[in-house]
Short mmCIF file of C-alpha atoms in Angstrom, two decimals:
data_model
loop_
_atom_site.label_atom_id
_atom_site.label_comp_id
_atom_site.label_asym_id
_atom_site.label_seq_id
_atom_site.Cartn_x
_atom_site.Cartn_y
_atom_site.Cartn_z
CA MET A 1 30.86 -202.29 -2.67
CA ASP A 2 34.29 -201.72 -4.23
CA SER A 3 32.86 -202.02 -7.72
CA LEU A 4 30.03 -199.53 -7.14
CA PRO A 5 30.28 -195.91 -8.26
CA ASP A 6 30.97 -193.35 -5.54
CA ALA A 7 27.45 -191.93 -5.80
CA ILE A 8 25.90 -195.33 -5.06
CA VAL A 9 28.23 -195.94 -2.12
CA GLN A 10 27.37 -192.53 -0.71
CA TYR A 11 23.66 -193.22 -1.16
CA VAL A 12 23.85 -196.60 0.62
CA LEU A 13 25.92 -195.32 3.53
CA SER A 14 23.74 -192.22 3.91
CA HIS A 15 20.92 -194.46 5.12
CA MET A 16 22.85 -195.56 8.20
CA ASN A 17 21.96 -193.70 11.38
CA ASN A 18 23.32 -195.65 14.37
CA ALA A 19 26.38 -193.76 15.57
CA ARG A 20 28.37 -196.92 16.29
CA ASP A 21 27.77 -198.27 12.78
CA VAL A 22 28.79 -194.94 11.30
CA ALA A 23 32.00 -194.89 13.36
CA VAL A 24 32.89 -198.46 12.31
CA CYS A 25 32.27 -197.76 8.62
CA ASN A 26 34.41 -194.66 8.93
CA CYS A 27 37.39 -196.94 9.63
CA VAL A 28 36.88 -199.36 6.72
CA SER A 29 38.52 -197.31 3.97
CA LYS A 30 39.19 -193.79 2.82
CA ARG A 31 36.41 -194.14 0.28
CA TRP A 32 33.91 -195.00 2.99
CA LYS A 33 35.25 -192.23 5.21
CA ASP A 34 34.74 -189.75 2.37
CA SER A 35 31.06 -190.74 2.32
CA MET A 36 30.59 -189.62 5.93
CA PRO A 37 29.54 -186.04 5.03
CA PHE A 38 26.51 -187.37 3.14
CA ILE A 39 24.84 -189.00 6.16
CA ARG A 40 21.47 -187.44 6.93
CA SER A 41 20.59 -188.97 10.32
CA LEU A 42 22.50 -189.84 13.52
CA TYR A 43 21.21 -191.90 16.44
CA PHE A 44 23.08 -192.28 19.75
CA PRO A 45 21.52 -195.08 21.88
CA ARG A 46 21.42 -194.90 25.66
CA ASN A 47 24.51 -197.08 26.06
CA SER A 48 26.62 -195.43 23.37
CA PHE A 49 29.41 -194.45 25.78
CA ASP A 50 29.04 -197.04 28.55
CA ASN A 51 32.51 -198.49 27.94
CA HIS A 52 34.17 -195.29 26.81
CA SER A 53 37.70 -194.87 28.14
CA GLY A 54 39.28 -192.42 25.71
CA ARG A 55 40.50 -188.91 26.38
CA ASP A 56 37.70 -187.20 24.49
CA SER A 57 34.44 -186.68 26.35
CA PRO A 58 31.18 -188.04 24.89
CA ASP A 59 30.16 -184.44 24.09
CA ASP A 60 33.35 -183.99 22.04
CA ILE A 61 32.85 -187.28 20.18
CA VAL A 62 29.31 -186.31 19.17
CA TRP A 63 30.56 -182.86 18.12
CA ARG A 64 33.28 -184.37 15.95
CA MET A 65 30.79 -186.64 14.19
CA VAL A 66 28.13 -184.00 13.54
CA SER A 67 30.72 -181.44 12.41
CA SER A 68 31.95 -183.83 9.72
CA ILE A 69 28.49 -184.05 8.14
CA GLU A 70 27.52 -181.49 5.54
CA LYS A 71 23.78 -181.42 6.07
CA LEU A 72 22.52 -183.37 9.07
CA GLU A 73 18.71 -183.44 9.06
CA GLU A 74 17.93 -185.70 12.04
CA LEU A 75 19.67 -186.09 15.40
CA VAL A 76 18.52 -188.51 18.12
CA VAL A 77 20.50 -188.56 21.37
CA TYR A 78 19.52 -190.89 24.21
CA SER A 79 22.99 -191.01 25.75
CA PRO A 80 23.86 -188.47 28.51
CA PHE A 81 25.04 -185.03 27.40
CA SER A 82 25.55 -181.54 28.81
CA GLY A 83 24.01 -178.23 27.89
CA ALA A 84 27.40 -176.99 26.66
CA GLY A 85 27.72 -180.09 24.48
CA LEU A 86 24.29 -179.63 22.95
CA SER A 87 25.03 -175.96 22.30
CA SER A 88 28.21 -176.86 20.41
CA TRP A 89 26.44 -179.46 18.27
CA LEU A 90 23.58 -177.18 17.30
CA SER A 91 25.93 -174.31 16.52
CA VAL A 92 27.45 -176.54 13.83
CA MET A 93 24.38 -178.03 12.18
CA GLY A 94 21.40 -176.17 13.66
CA SER A 95 20.36 -174.59 10.37
CA SER A 96 20.06 -177.93 8.51
CA LEU A 97 18.42 -179.88 11.34
CA ARG A 98 14.78 -180.82 10.74
CA HIS A 99 14.15 -183.50 13.40
CA LEU A 100 15.60 -183.44 16.92
CA GLU A 101 14.96 -186.00 19.67
CA LEU A 102 16.70 -185.73 23.04
CA ARG A 103 16.64 -187.62 26.31
CA MET A 104 17.10 -184.64 28.59
CA ASP A 105 17.45 -186.43 31.97
CA ASN A 106 17.21 -183.18 33.95
CA LEU A 107 14.24 -183.89 36.20
CA ALA A 108 16.33 -183.93 39.39
CA GLU A 109 15.84 -180.76 41.41
CA GLN A 110 19.55 -180.28 42.05
CA GLN A 111 20.14 -179.74 38.35
CA VAL A 112 18.02 -176.58 38.23
CA CYS A 113 19.98 -173.55 36.91
CA HIS A 114 23.35 -175.36 37.28
CA GLU A 115 23.98 -175.14 33.53
CA SER A 116 24.24 -172.04 31.41
CA PRO A 117 22.87 -172.14 28.84
CA THR A 118 20.31 -174.75 29.88
CA LYS A 119 19.58 -177.68 27.63
CA LEU A 120 16.18 -176.26 26.78
CA ASP A 121 17.61 -172.83 25.91
CA CYS A 122 20.14 -174.42 23.56
CA ILE A 123 17.41 -175.84 21.35
CA SER A 124 16.59 -172.32 20.12
CA SER A 125 19.65 -172.58 17.83
CA ALA A 126 17.83 -175.14 15.65
CA LYS A 127 15.55 -172.58 14.05
CA ASN A 128 14.37 -174.78 11.17
CA LEU A 129 13.09 -177.70 13.22
CA GLU A 130 9.99 -179.46 11.93
CA SER A 131 9.81 -182.10 14.68
CA LEU A 132 11.00 -181.94 18.31
CA LYS A 133 10.78 -184.79 20.83
CA LEU A 134 12.00 -184.45 24.42
CA TRP A 135 12.16 -187.08 27.18
CA GLY A 136 12.56 -186.40 30.91
CA VAL A 137 12.18 -182.62 30.92
CA LEU A 138 12.34 -180.20 33.83
CA MET A 139 10.58 -176.97 32.86
CA THR A 140 10.00 -174.86 35.95
CA HIS A 141 11.33 -171.75 34.19
CA SER A 142 10.26 -170.45 30.80
CA PRO A 143 12.65 -171.52 28.02
CA LYS A 144 14.45 -168.74 26.17
CA TRP A 145 13.17 -169.64 22.74
CA ASP A 146 12.58 -167.65 19.62
CA VAL A 147 9.62 -168.61 17.45
CA PHE A 148 9.91 -171.96 15.65
CA GLN A 149 7.92 -171.12 12.54
CA LYS A 150 8.45 -174.50 10.84
CA LEU A 151 7.83 -176.73 13.87
CA ARG A 152 4.87 -179.00 13.16
CA ASN A 153 5.38 -181.82 15.65
CA LEU A 154 6.15 -181.39 19.38
CA GLU A 155 6.30 -184.32 21.80
CA ILE A 156 7.30 -184.14 25.47
CA VAL A 157 7.30 -187.36 27.49
CA GLY A 158 7.89 -187.37 31.25
CA ALA A 159 8.05 -183.77 32.40
CA ARG A 160 7.73 -181.55 35.43
CA LEU A 161 6.14 -178.31 34.28
CA GLU A 162 5.00 -174.96 35.60
CA ASP A 163 2.06 -173.24 33.90
CA PRO A 164 3.94 -170.07 32.76
CA ALA A 165 6.77 -172.15 31.29
CA LEU A 166 4.33 -174.32 29.34
CA THR A 167 2.53 -171.23 28.07
CA THR A 168 5.81 -169.74 26.85
CA LEU A 169 6.77 -172.98 25.14
CA LEU A 170 3.49 -173.26 23.25
CA SER A 171 3.58 -169.62 22.17
CA ALA A 172 6.99 -170.28 20.58
CA CYS A 173 5.44 -173.01 18.39
CA PRO A 174 2.52 -171.25 16.67
CA ASN A 175 2.20 -173.62 13.68
CA LEU A 176 2.03 -176.99 15.43
CA ALA A 177 -0.07 -179.69 13.78
CA ASN A 178 0.68 -182.41 16.34
CA LEU A 179 1.14 -181.91 20.10
CA LEU A 180 1.82 -184.65 22.66
CA LEU A 181 2.38 -184.01 26.38
CA LEU A 182 2.61 -187.42 28.05
CA GLY A 183 3.22 -188.13 31.73
CA CYS A 184 3.43 -184.46 32.73
CA GLU A 185 3.34 -183.31 36.35
CA GLY A 186 2.71 -179.92 37.92
CA VAL A 187 0.24 -178.48 35.41
CA ARG A 188 -2.77 -176.76 36.98
CA SER A 189 -4.20 -174.91 34.01
CA ILE A 190 -3.47 -175.07 30.30
CA SER A 191 -4.89 -173.06 27.42
CA ILE A 192 -4.06 -174.05 23.84
CA ASN A 193 -4.66 -171.60 21.01
CA LEU A 194 -2.98 -173.10 17.97
CA PRO A 195 -4.80 -172.44 14.67
CA ASN A 196 -3.18 -175.33 12.74
CA LEU A 197 -3.33 -178.02 15.43
CA GLU A 198 -4.84 -181.28 14.14
CA GLN A 199 -3.87 -183.89 16.73
CA CYS A 200 -3.39 -183.38 20.46
CA LYS A 201 -2.75 -185.83 23.31
CA LEU A 202 -2.47 -184.52 26.88
CA ASP A 203 -1.69 -186.78 29.84
CA PHE A 204 -1.37 -185.01 33.20
CA TYR A 205 -0.88 -186.96 36.41
CA GLY A 206 -1.32 -185.84 39.97
CA LEU A 207 -4.60 -184.90 41.65
CA GLY A 208 -6.54 -184.95 38.39
CA ASN A 209 -7.87 -181.40 38.90
CA CYS A 210 -6.36 -179.54 35.94
CA SER A 211 -8.40 -177.11 33.88
CA PHE A 212 -8.04 -177.20 30.10
CA SER A 213 -9.29 -174.93 27.33
CA MET A 214 -8.62 -175.08 23.61
CA ASN A 215 -9.31 -172.92 20.59
CA SER A 216 -7.96 -174.85 17.61
CA PRO A 217 -10.50 -174.96 14.78
CA LYS A 218 -8.63 -177.65 12.80
CA ILE A 219 -8.40 -180.18 15.64
CA GLU A 220 -9.33 -183.71 14.50
CA VAL A 221 -8.00 -186.00 17.23
CA LEU A 222 -8.01 -185.04 20.93
CA GLU A 223 -7.10 -187.11 24.00
CA VAL A 224 -7.19 -185.56 27.48
CA GLN A 225 -6.25 -187.32 30.73
CA GLY A 226 -6.26 -185.75 34.20
CA CYS A 227 -8.51 -182.69 33.74
CA SER A 228 -11.64 -181.77 35.71
CA TRP A 229 -12.77 -178.73 33.69
CA ILE A 230 -12.61 -178.96 29.90
CA ARG A 231 -13.70 -176.34 27.38
CA VAL A 232 -13.06 -176.80 23.65
CA ARG A 233 -14.58 -174.53 21.03
CA GLU A 234 -14.60 -174.57 17.23
CA THR A 235 -14.73 -178.36 16.95
CA ASN A 236 -16.41 -178.90 13.60
CA ARG A 237 -13.59 -181.21 12.42
CA LEU A 238 -13.15 -183.30 15.58
CA ARG A 239 -13.34 -186.99 14.60
CA SER A 240 -11.91 -188.76 17.65
CA LEU A 241 -12.27 -187.66 21.28
CA SER A 242 -11.06 -189.37 24.46
CA ILE A 243 -11.55 -187.91 27.94
CA ALA A 244 -10.30 -189.70 31.05
CA ASN A 245 -9.59 -188.84 34.66
CA ASN A 246 -8.27 -191.71 36.74
CA ALA A 247 -7.32 -189.65 39.81
CA GLY A 248 -9.99 -186.95 40.12
CA ARG A 249 -13.50 -186.04 38.97
CA VAL A 250 -14.77 -184.60 35.72
CA TYR A 251 -16.94 -181.67 36.76
CA MET A 252 -17.53 -179.78 33.53
CA VAL A 253 -17.19 -180.32 29.79
CA ASP A 254 -18.07 -177.75 27.15
CA PHE A 255 -17.80 -178.70 23.49
CA GLY A 256 -20.94 -177.79 21.65
CA LYS A 257 -22.32 -179.94 18.84
CA LEU A 258 -19.77 -182.53 17.69
CA VAL A 259 -20.98 -182.91 14.13
CA ALA A 260 -17.94 -184.79 12.77
CA LEU A 261 -17.29 -187.04 15.77
CA GLU A 262 -16.91 -190.74 14.95
CA PHE A 263 -15.21 -192.07 18.09
CA LEU A 264 -15.88 -191.06 21.70
CA SER A 265 -14.27 -192.53 24.81
CA ILE A 266 -15.16 -191.34 28.31
CA ARG A 267 -13.40 -192.98 31.26
CA GLY A 268 -12.83 -192.34 34.93
CA VAL A 269 -13.94 -193.12 38.45
CA GLN A 270 -16.47 -190.29 38.80
CA TRP A 271 -18.12 -187.88 36.37
CA CYS A 272 -20.83 -185.36 37.19
CA TRP A 273 -24.04 -186.51 35.58
CA ASP A 274 -24.47 -183.26 33.64
CA ALA A 275 -21.07 -183.80 32.05
CA ILE A 276 -22.04 -187.33 30.93
CA CYS A 277 -25.41 -186.20 29.58
CA ASN A 278 -23.87 -183.31 27.68
CA MET A 279 -21.24 -185.52 26.07
CA LEU A 280 -23.84 -188.07 24.97
CA GLN A 281 -26.06 -185.31 23.61
CA TRP A 282 -23.29 -183.57 21.67
CA ALA A 283 -21.99 -186.88 20.29
CA SER A 284 -25.25 -187.91 18.65
CA GLU A 285 -23.47 -188.74 15.35
CA VAL A 286 -20.84 -190.98 16.93
CA LYS A 287 -20.09 -194.39 15.40
CA HIS A 288 -17.95 -195.92 18.15
CA LEU A 289 -18.72 -195.19 21.80
CA TYR A 290 -16.59 -196.43 24.70
CA MET A 291 -17.90 -195.77 28.23
CA LYS A 292 -16.10 -196.79 31.41
CA VAL A 293 -17.21 -194.43 34.17
CA GLU A 294 -17.77 -196.08 37.53
CA PHE A 295 -19.88 -193.50 39.37
CA THR A 296 -21.59 -190.16 39.07
CA GLY A 297 -22.37 -187.52 41.70
CA ASP A 298 -21.61 -183.81 41.88
CA PHE A 299 -19.73 -183.92 45.19
CA GLU A 300 -17.74 -186.36 47.33
CA ALA A 301 -20.46 -189.03 47.50
CA LEU A 302 -20.20 -191.64 44.75
CA GLN A 303 -23.59 -192.32 43.19
CA PRO A 304 -24.77 -194.90 40.63
CA PHE A 305 -26.03 -193.83 37.22
CA PRO A 306 -29.71 -192.92 37.06
CA GLU A 307 -31.98 -194.86 34.75
CA ILE A 308 -31.32 -194.46 31.02
CA ASP A 309 -34.07 -195.32 28.58
CA PHE A 310 -32.81 -198.00 26.18
CA VAL A 311 -34.98 -196.86 23.28
CA ASP A 312 -34.25 -193.15 23.67
CA PHE A 313 -30.52 -193.80 23.93
CA PHE A 314 -30.30 -195.61 20.60
CA ASN A 315 -32.79 -193.30 18.89
CA ASN A 316 -30.48 -190.44 19.85
CA HIS A 317 -27.42 -192.25 18.49
CA PRO A 318 -28.66 -193.68 15.18
CA LYS A 319 -25.20 -194.08 13.58
CA LEU A 320 -23.69 -196.10 16.42
CA GLN A 321 -21.81 -199.11 15.03
CA LYS A 322 -19.73 -200.24 18.00
CA PHE A 323 -20.76 -199.83 21.65
CA ASP A 324 -18.27 -200.72 24.38
CA VAL A 325 -20.04 -200.28 27.72
CA HIS A 326 -18.72 -200.94 31.23
CA GLY A 327 -20.74 -201.94 34.33
CA ALA A 328 -22.35 -198.64 35.46
CA MET A 329 -23.71 -197.58 32.07
CA PHE A 330 -24.95 -201.09 31.33
CA ALA A 331 -26.72 -201.21 34.69
CA ALA A 332 -28.39 -197.87 33.91
CA LEU A 333 -29.76 -199.31 30.65
CA CYS A 334 -31.14 -202.32 32.55
CA GLN A 335 -33.71 -200.60 34.79
CA LYS A 336 -37.29 -201.84 34.91
CA ASN A 337 -38.80 -198.99 32.91
CA SER A 338 -36.10 -198.92 30.26
CA LEU A 339 -37.87 -201.35 27.92
CA ARG A 340 -41.44 -200.84 29.07
CA SER A 341 -42.71 -198.96 26.00
CA VAL A 342 -41.05 -200.00 22.76
CA ASP A 343 -42.55 -198.92 19.45
CA ARG A 344 -43.16 -201.70 16.98
CA GLY A 345 -40.91 -200.04 14.45
CA PHE A 346 -38.00 -199.57 16.81
CA ILE A 347 -34.66 -200.94 15.59
CA ILE A 348 -31.00 -200.22 16.25
CA PRO A 349 -30.08 -199.67 12.60
CA CYS A 350 -26.28 -199.57 12.44
CA LEU A 351 -25.05 -201.43 15.52
CA GLU A 352 -22.65 -204.22 14.49
CA GLU A 353 -20.62 -204.88 17.63
CA VAL A 354 -21.35 -204.51 21.33
CA VAL A 355 -18.89 -205.21 24.15
CA ILE A 356 -20.46 -205.39 27.62
CA THR A 357 -18.59 -205.64 30.91
CA VAL A 358 -20.68 -207.05 33.75
CA ARG A 359 -19.47 -206.72 37.34
CA SER A 360 -22.53 -207.51 39.45
CA PRO A 361 -25.32 -210.11 39.52
CA LEU A 362 -27.79 -207.55 40.89
CA ASN A 363 -30.90 -207.04 38.77
CA ALA A 364 -29.96 -210.15 36.82
CA GLU A 365 -33.37 -210.64 35.20
CA GLN A 366 -33.41 -207.14 33.76
CA LYS A 367 -29.82 -207.45 32.58
CA MET A 368 -30.67 -210.63 30.69
CA SER A 369 -33.65 -208.86 29.16
CA THR A 370 -31.38 -206.05 27.97
CA LEU A 371 -28.90 -208.50 26.47
CA GLU A 372 -31.75 -210.14 24.58
CA SER A 373 -32.94 -206.71 23.40
CA PHE A 374 -29.59 -206.04 21.74
CA LEU A 375 -30.12 -209.14 19.63
CA LYS A 376 -33.81 -208.48 19.04
CA TYR A 377 -33.53 -204.88 17.87
CA GLY A 378 -29.97 -204.85 16.53
CA LYS A 379 -30.81 -206.16 13.10
CA ASN A 380 -27.20 -205.84 11.86
CA LEU A 381 -25.51 -207.05 15.03
CA LYS A 382 -22.62 -209.35 14.18
CA THR A 383 -20.73 -209.67 17.47
CA MET A 384 -21.62 -209.45 21.15
CA VAL A 385 -18.82 -209.86 23.68
CA ILE A 386 -19.77 -210.29 27.34
CA LYS A 387 -16.94 -209.75 29.81
CA ILE A 388 -17.46 -211.11 33.32
CA LEU A 389 -15.13 -208.94 35.42
CA GLN A 390 -14.59 -209.28 39.15
CA MET A 391 -18.08 -210.47 40.00
CA LYS A 392 -18.37 -209.18 43.57
CA SER A 393 -20.75 -211.57 45.26
CA ASN A 394 -20.50 -214.72 47.34
CA HIS A 395 -24.22 -215.38 46.96
CA SER A 396 -25.52 -218.16 44.75
CA SER A 397 -27.15 -215.49 42.57
CA ALA A 398 -23.76 -214.87 40.98
CA ASP A 399 -23.55 -218.51 39.88
CA ASP A 400 -27.15 -218.45 38.66
CA PHE A 401 -26.52 -215.27 36.68
CA PHE A 402 -23.39 -216.73 35.12
CA ASP A 403 -25.37 -219.85 34.17
CA GLU A 404 -27.98 -217.66 32.47
CA ILE A 405 -25.28 -215.85 30.50
CA CYS A 406 -23.75 -219.17 29.43
CA ARG A 407 -27.18 -220.39 28.32
CA PHE A 408 -27.71 -217.14 26.42
CA ARG A 409 -24.35 -217.56 24.75
CA TYR A 410 -25.13 -221.16 23.76
CA MET A 411 -28.47 -220.16 22.19
CA ASN A 412 -26.79 -217.38 20.18
CA ARG A 413 -23.32 -218.83 19.69
CA LYS A 414 -22.88 -217.39 16.20
CA ILE A 415 -22.95 -213.87 17.63
CA VAL A 416 -22.27 -214.06 21.38
CA ARG A 417 -19.05 -214.97 23.13
CA ILE A 418 -17.89 -214.74 26.74
CA GLU A 419 -14.51 -213.43 27.83
#
């Protein structure tokens, strides 16, 4: 390193980002210390100040480091900090900062309004942010933010939110392309109107009864967990869609024709049958379909799926390449009338892989017939995976059914496997 030109030394050291490494290198020599202003990224791990015993507070140490850097572009702080500390850091390098990631740790109720300015309010000083990631956020009051015109990526993980505060936050980020709200509690209704949004992942926990609406014509990837009423318009670019509700019911979905959809996943304990039918109808061009819904029924009573015609289903989804189907949907395809009238020319043209989860030996003969039909009509089928999951029966029929599946696997061992 001593023989390298200053510019090369500065370039090499500028790629360090761990705060401890930067501090150590700062003590090596004056030449290395003079390279400190050229660092572009700083990362403070969770344990950065665990053994700190000096006079300066952690907030002051971070301030001293960031203030010695000419143009800091990325700051990641997982170690504890105060609102006053964050305000002082951003006042120094807020204009150059492009990427900010903070572990807020302010979910405890007793911390509400104890700081002025709040940690959230302080972030408004970084007006040129392009990416913002926050962990452990309490947002019961609307943040005092100006508009972040350049912000393209917003991620919040682990948050307690109120609807008005979330609305204010989203309105301050009008040009988002990527939005992630993961492990969020307290949301009852959310409406997203972001014209440039391309990817969105929403994960709300609680009673699973949130309502969600979206008007983002450029959306390509959408994942929604924990909502009962879902309305998304202008979806001509949507390629990947995942809807799940592990705590509540899915009562209503409204998408319209999903002409660009390639992947669809619907999961949950209970969906209204109209919602399932609508999704399958709108997703007629889908290539990969994942279905794991246990029951249907419009009210409290859990009901099994009604009969689904095997031939009609695949005729209505001609581009389907991979089909991952869990117990209830598979049982619905295995009814007596499902394969009664099959045209001689019927084939499943594009199906290459099918993954079937079987949970019950009931209607075993018809289930075996359906498994055989996948092989018979799926001319391009390369892989069939049969998962035997929690077979709930003490009757000998369960053993007989398993024997039949093993025999089926042996006869078609190049394609079929059991997991």
